[in-house]
Amino acid sequence: MSRKYAFFPGCVLNAAAHEARMATEAVAERIGLDLVEIPGWSCCGASHVQDLDHDAALAANARNLALAERMGLDVLTACSTCALMLRTARKELLEGRKDEINQALATADMQVQGTARVTHILWLLADSVTTWAPLVKKPLSALSVASFYGCHTVRPPQVMTYESHLDPHSMETIITACGARPVTIPERLKCCGFHAVFPAEATADRLTANAADTAAKAGADCLLTPCPLCQMQLDMYQPDAKAAVGKGGDTPVLHLTQLVGLALGLEPERLGLARHIVSPDGLLAKI
Amino acid sequence: MSDDTQDDIWSLSRRTFVGACATLPLVDAIAPIGSAQAATSGTTATGVDTEAGMISVDVLVVGSGGAGLRAAVYALRAGNLSVAVVTKTMPSRSATCMAEGGINGVIDYPGQKDSLDLHAFDTVKGGDYLGDQDCIDFFVEKASEAVRETDFWGTPYSRAKDGRIDQRFMAGHQYPRTNYSADKTGHALLHSTFDYALGAGVKFLIDYQLLDVAVEDGVCSGIVMRNIKTGAIVAVKARAVVLATGGYTRIFWTRTSTPFIATGDGTAAALRAGLPFKDPEMLQFHPTGVVHGGVLITEAARGEGGYLLNGKGERFMQRYAPAKMELAPRDITARAIETEIAEGRGIGQGMLAHVLIDLRHLGRDKILERLPQIRHVGLLFENVDLVEEPLPIRPTAHYSMGGIDVVDFRSMSTALPGLFAAGECGCESIHGANRLGGNSLAAAMVTGKEAGIGAAAYAAKAAMPGDGALLRLVERWRDHFKETTSRTAGTRFTEIRDRMAQALWDGMGIYRTGTGLAKALETVTGLQKEYQTAVVGNAGQVYNSAYTHYLEVGNLLTLARCALVAALDRRESRGAHTRVDYPNRNDRDFLHHNLVSLKGDEVVLDRRPVTIVRFKPEERNY
Amino acid sequence: MRTITFDIDRFDGTRSWSQSYSFAYDPTLTVLGCLIQIKEQQDPSLNFTASCRCAICGSCAVRVNGNAVLACDTRLDTVLTQWNSDALRISPLGNFRVVSDLVVDWSDKVERLRTANTGLKARKDFTAESGCRQSPEDFARIQKQWDCILCGACASDCNKLADNREDFLEPFAFTHANRYAQDSRSADPLLHVKGMVKNGLWKCLHCMECVTKCPKGIAPAADISALRALAYAAGNTEGKGPRHAAAFLTDLETTGRLNEVRLVPRTEGMIDAATGRLGFTWRMLKRGKLATREAVELFLVDNKPIEGIDGLRRIVRYRRTAK
């Protein structure tokens, strides 16, 4: 397994989900992962640019892949939408559009081969669990954790090929390796509503409130998600969702790498746990 | 700013959206719109008579396959008439969607060598001279028009480089005239016609099972049907009824390519209403169906170069059609396969006996590109990947050339005023004793349109009929449900169905003898008696699909019995009807249509000469 | 003998209950084959719909452990392996009114499909008498969407429909609308686009269930995306959905990175953003998600452009202006 990756943080890791960046980098350092940020990476389009101009977004992501190829490294993402956008782009290039898109890239003196693979920190952690589990200093045995995979982490299976989209286990493997107890809720593989939180606000409110409420009622201390967009939706919008729907409101939502970081003994501040809207203080007190 | 709306050209009015989404009040919605005769008919006929549970409509179409949908659109277009389609299940589940090869129609283009005349000849000869030639002349011209109309309606046809619809060869045609859409032409036609019907405003009554056609004072007065969802027996009074209920090869329940729902309900109802069933013994067996169940392996598999192999690995078609080999017409190829099996050169025993179709030499790429659907079918039913291995196949009952006796092919009317028949359930006769590939989709489109126009023209002048017969039928069917579903001791009706299927496959299959047919007739007649006391297994009102199927089996038994009587009488071999005891065609004694009718419990046989115009019957060789 | 159990959701119009049926394992069975066997050998009162049994009529879609499949097209072995269990829950499609057991009501779905303005309105140079012309390339462009068999699997598992059906249509309706919008024979593609905006075109959550569950490999989400592109290009630029997407494209071309602070007022308008999101913004500032200074900078000045922004702009321009 490679230890060095071309790191594609994605836009939100630099801004509203900065704590995910902090935790990803802290965990990477602890377990010996060398993340080299791709110089000049651009927004993946997040499905929204794709809606207005599919091919412009494809070309922009082809550029991102070409940049990684220049580094001679595979790409590591920490955001499921970024992973989906980049993997979809790579698939389209390899299935016949490479020459055509390279005409666009040529205007910037670039070419893409499609050789750089794209992986997600979730998959990497799940695959390498025997390597980092021995480094766990603080087993989180007091915690019950409800996994919330996020749509783009597992669907569509033609693109997100890592594991079963019907019954994935990567998160449960990681939660268990951290010493915590996995809790299964029906919302585990459902949508948080983030991508339509503006045009379909009422729906997003209900999806958020339901996930938070169900997790709490199932005895979970928190929701855990590998996608920072889900985290932002479920955390930042949880108070508004509670106001609209009347449930949830007190369920902290952790980024995957924050849980791993806590188990590895890293300090909560370093993992950005002070930046959450729904306070994780209660959870932190338990460990 | 509100959610995402814009109050300009981007808005459908919210009222329109919400209104359209509301469940169509199924029973209340149909009101005849200002029919010419409404004022003088004595009834205003504007909706539900809730006491009797009656609906009124000007033109009622029964069946939502290709023919039914075409009939509904054209009836609606005639103007000023209310039209409704009654369908046993969600439209788009019918046999039309299963047709693959294409729709025949001569398309004019520079250098075209094909002609309507040639299409007519091929059809007449293909039908072994049992088709009515004036009707066939009409059909081929309308088929050509239908292809262009369906293109205009949005059917996605495969294209040649110059933008014309692309055409392929099917067996028995002198020129490629089968217009196609990849390997899913029926599916493409059905869905584009359904989309078009929705856009045209056709109303659908979904999940209603036809029970009977009502006759009042010698005219068709409508139908009685069962709301499968609720169990309610509902009468529909109509000025004109178009039956488009499909074929009846489901009499061979375990070896047919057709869908579960195609059980000849309209044909049986027409018989009960006193109409004759024409040429019922003419049942087409498609040479290649999968062994478990009979799902179709398209003719295109042979068209693309597949070989048929027996248990010895021989390409046995050498013995039966040395020139055409695997591309001989369906009846000849089907007979060849059955002969190989009967003479011990097949593989396996009984209903699982089979031969093989070998496509390995085509190579993986070609198979994936041209025949992906049948590869999928092979994997699903036989666990065989035909890229790697030959696929077991055997003939399967595929199409009903016979059907409700249509007496005027220009309007698709029957002898019962107000009753019309279209699609596979009707017999005009276009297909005679054997149908050519590509002619059934064409016939569905053509006869559907003409029936819709004919029914509308009739309805515009007809009075709304009286209630008497309808009300009596409603009572009878209400009693029938109660009596039937309350039985607890008796044979399970599905057993009766399976015994019928076995008896018919053995006695009225590809090869028939007088003895075999007589034995099968005796069995079927006995099964009909047993059916009267059979157990349904569910007495509930809500979506009682066991009762639905019980009625379907009853219809199949009736149709099977008629077919056996006709098959016994036809002491010759013609087209799909092969008598081992009478192996030659006998134009002198049998160049006629069989007309089978029910008189009480008896089945009676009558005859009608075939209309010959230009093509004198000749020996049929390929 | 290996025993398989189907726990089937039953409903008789009044009462709901779960009923278990066990049968011998048989590798040749499909899910539909199991249901037929149960009905004919164990319980004639079990209701489900089926017609062609070869994956072309769309009649037999059901849910296995809550996930829609086409029963005739799904081998028993497949679902046993997927779920690593010999006991499976079989239920009717989601987001449909259930009539009985596994039978759902298509009547209102048909009416909802009707609102998608189906059926070709052909160009003036084509007539019913002449038929149409279309290049093989133009046929290829719509061929996949025409594989739709109206099985309802996409609608069953759609996360948006599960929340609210009043302001959204089934994914197959969007596929139907798009195949006419993209058809070179169409007189006016916008005929098929306009209504879809009002029917929730911009409310799709992008959950990818429709793409995952379609037994024919159609991607209704891609059709929704294509309709959005057509709508926007034709002037549907107002409303939160279009403005949200436009903000991303603008940012990509300007700096190569999303400006999250500007995103909200761009999407909702300055006034709505300022008034409607007060509590939200206050919480962000209080918890340090957003530093005041940083936020003001982002709002007034924007992100620093990425390294190589000129190259990115050229690449994007090239595609934006290509035919």
XYZ file of N, CA, C and O in Angstrom, chain B residues 182-237:
224
model
N -32.770 -1.143 -32.848
C -31.809 -2.061 -32.218
C -32.414 -3.466 -32.145
O -32.894 -3.975 -33.138
N -32.417 -4.096 -30.952
C -33.081 -5.400 -30.842
C -34.294 -5.286 -29.924
O -34.659 -6.232 -29.238
N -34.929 -4.101 -29.960
C -36.072 -3.858 -29.071
C -37.161 -3.044 -29.769
O -37.676 -2.073 -29.222
N -37.531 -3.421 -30.961
C -38.462 -2.592 -31.728
C -39.841 -2.534 -31.078
O -40.475 -1.483 -31.032
N -40.313 -3.652 -30.574
C -41.632 -3.660 -29.940
C -41.661 -2.756 -28.732
O -42.590 -1.979 -28.530
N -40.599 -2.844 -27.945
C -40.490 -1.994 -26.756
C -40.501 -0.516 -27.158
O -41.201 0.306 -26.569
N -39.733 -0.190 -28.206
C -39.664 1.204 -28.659
C -41.032 1.685 -29.150
O -41.469 2.796 -28.829
N -41.713 0.835 -29.911
C -43.021 1.221 -30.441
C -44.038 1.389 -29.322
O -44.828 2.324 -29.303
N -44.006 0.455 -28.382
C -45.012 0.509 -27.319
C -44.833 1.761 -26.472
O -45.786 2.489 -26.196
N -43.617 2.040 -26.076
C -43.397 3.181 -25.193
C -43.594 4.516 -25.900
O -44.096 5.467 -25.299
N -43.229 4.599 -27.162
C -43.447 5.861 -27.860
C -44.947 6.069 -28.091
O -45.454 7.192 -27.988
N -45.668 4.979 -28.378
C -47.112 5.100 -28.573
C -47.797 5.441 -27.253
O -48.735 6.235 -27.218
N -47.332 4.848 -26.171
C -47.893 5.145 -24.850
C -47.641 6.606 -24.477
O -48.549 7.318 -24.066
N -46.415 7.081 -24.674
C -46.090 8.484 -24.408
C -47.002 9.387 -25.231
O -47.510 10.396 -24.739
N -47.180 9.017 -26.485
C -47.987 9.842 -27.382
C -49.440 9.840 -26.941
O -50.108 10.885 -26.941
N -49.935 8.676 -26.530
C -51.318 8.575 -26.055
C -51.521 9.428 -24.800
O -52.547 10.094 -24.651
N -50.520 9.417 -23.907
C -50.613 10.257 -22.714
C -50.714 11.720 -23.120
O -51.552 12.472 -22.620
N -49.838 12.119 -24.034
C -49.847 13.513 -24.483
C -51.129 13.879 -25.188
O -51.593 15.017 -25.119
N -51.743 12.893 -25.869
C -52.985 13.165 -26.594
C -54.188 13.230 -25.668
O -55.264 13.627 -26.088
N -54.009 12.812 -24.416
C -55.115 12.917 -23.466
C -55.931 11.652 -23.298
O -57.020 11.689 -22.727
N -55.417 10.516 -23.770
C -56.163 9.263 -23.611
C -56.308 8.936 -22.126
O -55.369 9.037 -21.362
N -57.507 8.545 -21.724
C -57.769 8.198 -20.330
C -57.612 6.703 -20.114
O -58.041 5.903 -20.930
N -57.004 6.343 -18.991
C -56.760 4.933 -18.688
C -57.491 4.497 -17.435
O -57.482 5.200 -16.429
N -58.104 3.345 -17.510
C -58.678 2.691 -16.334
C -57.795 1.477 -16.085
O -57.891 0.467 -16.786
N -56.937 1.575 -15.063
C -55.887 0.587 -14.870
C -56.295 -0.432 -13.814
O -56.916 -0.085 -12.814
N -55.909 -1.663 -14.029
C -56.204 -2.776 -13.119
C -57.667 -3.184 -13.170
O -58.311 -3.426 -12.147
N -58.204 -3.245 -14.392
C -59.550 -3.761 -14.617
C -59.469 -4.976 -15.539
O -58.847 -4.913 -16.598
N -60.154 -6.060 -15.135
C -60.146 -7.285 -15.920
C -61.458 -7.419 -16.692
O -62.534 -7.327 -16.102
N -61.353 -7.641 -18.005
C -62.549 -7.847 -18.820
C -63.236 -9.138 -18.397
O -62.594 -10.176 -18.248
N -64.537 -9.080 -18.192
C -65.305 -10.279 -17.856
C -66.138 -10.734 -19.045
O -66.064 -11.882 -19.470
N -66.968 -9.834 -19.542
C -67.834 -10.196 -20.659
C -68.155 -8.983 -21.519
O -68.117 -7.843 -21.047
N -68.473 -9.276 -22.783
C -69.019 -8.268 -23.686
C -70.541 -8.379 -23.614
O -71.098 -9.487 -23.634
N -71.217 -7.252 -23.485
C -72.677 -7.285 -23.358
C -73.345 -7.072 -24.708
O -72.858 -6.295 -25.534
N -74.423 -7.790 -24.919
C -75.184 -7.658 -26.165
C -76.624 -7.286 -25.809
O -77.278 -7.987 -25.036
N -77.093 -6.181 -26.338
C -78.454 -5.693 -26.049
C -79.175 -5.457 -27.361
O -78.720 -4.658 -28.181
N -80.275 -6.185 -27.588
C -81.029 -6.014 -28.843
C -80.124 -6.172 -30.059
O -80.170 -5.377 -30.995
N -79.264 -7.158 -30.017
C -78.456 -7.481 -31.186
C -77.268 -6.573 -31.440
O -76.577 -6.723 -32.452
N -77.011 -5.590 -30.540
C -75.808 -4.780 -30.720
C -74.957 -4.859 -29.451
O -75.463 -5.186 -28.376
N -73.695 -4.536 -29.607
C -72.795 -4.508 -28.459
C -73.181 -3.320 -27.588
O -73.267 -2.190 -28.071
N -73.434 -3.548 -26.310
C -73.831 -2.438 -25.446
C -72.734 -2.066 -24.434
O -72.930 -1.199 -23.592
N -71.586 -2.725 -24.542
C -70.508 -2.365 -23.625
C -69.866 -3.602 -23.036
O -69.957 -4.691 -23.599
N -69.212 -3.437 -21.910
C -68.562 -4.571 -21.253
C -68.838 -4.562 -19.759
O -69.226 -3.541 -19.184
N -68.663 -5.713 -19.173
C -68.648 -5.806 -17.713
C -67.228 -6.184 -17.340
O -66.610 -7.050 -17.967
N -66.697 -5.492 -16.350
C -65.311 -5.726 -15.960
C -65.189 -5.752 -14.448
O -66.106 -5.330 -13.727
N -64.078 -6.243 -13.989
C -63.828 -6.339 -12.548
C -62.698 -5.390 -12.186
O -61.650 -5.411 -12.822
N -62.950 -4.549 -11.198
C -61.906 -3.700 -10.648
C -61.035 -4.602 -9.775
O -61.423 -4.996 -8.685
N -59.864 -4.935 -10.276
C -59.037 -5.905 -9.565
C -58.618 -5.364 -8.194
O -58.508 -6.115 -7.225
N -58.420 -4.069 -8.094
C -57.974 -3.489 -6.822
C -59.008 -3.652 -5.717
O -58.677 -3.871 -4.556
N -60.290 -3.494 -6.078
C -61.315 -3.503 -5.037
C -62.242 -4.708 -5.114
O -62.992 -4.970 -4.187
N -62.246 -5.397 -6.239
C -63.161 -6.521 -6.424
C -64.503 -6.112 -6.987
O -65.322 -6.969 -7.324
N -64.755 -4.817 -7.121
C -66.067 -4.372 -7.606
C -66.297 -4.805 -9.048
O -65.393 -4.741 -9.873
N -67.501 -5.228 -9.316
C -67.893 -5.567 -10.688
C -68.504 -4.305 -11.286
O -69.441 -3.732 -10.712
N -67.971 -3.860 -12.395
C -68.364 -2.570 -12.972
C -68.851 -2.766 -14.399
O -68.231 -3.498 -15.171
N -69.948 -2.101 -14.720
C -70.430 -2.135 -16.099
C -69.977 -0.876 -16.815
O -69.978 0.208 -16.231
N -69.579 -1.010 -18.048
C -69.250 0.150 -18.875
C -70.163 0.124 -20.087
O -70.060 -0.766 -20.934
N -71.059 1.090 -20.126
C -71.937 1.199 -21.280
C -71.182 1.980 -22.342
O -70.573 2.994 -22.049
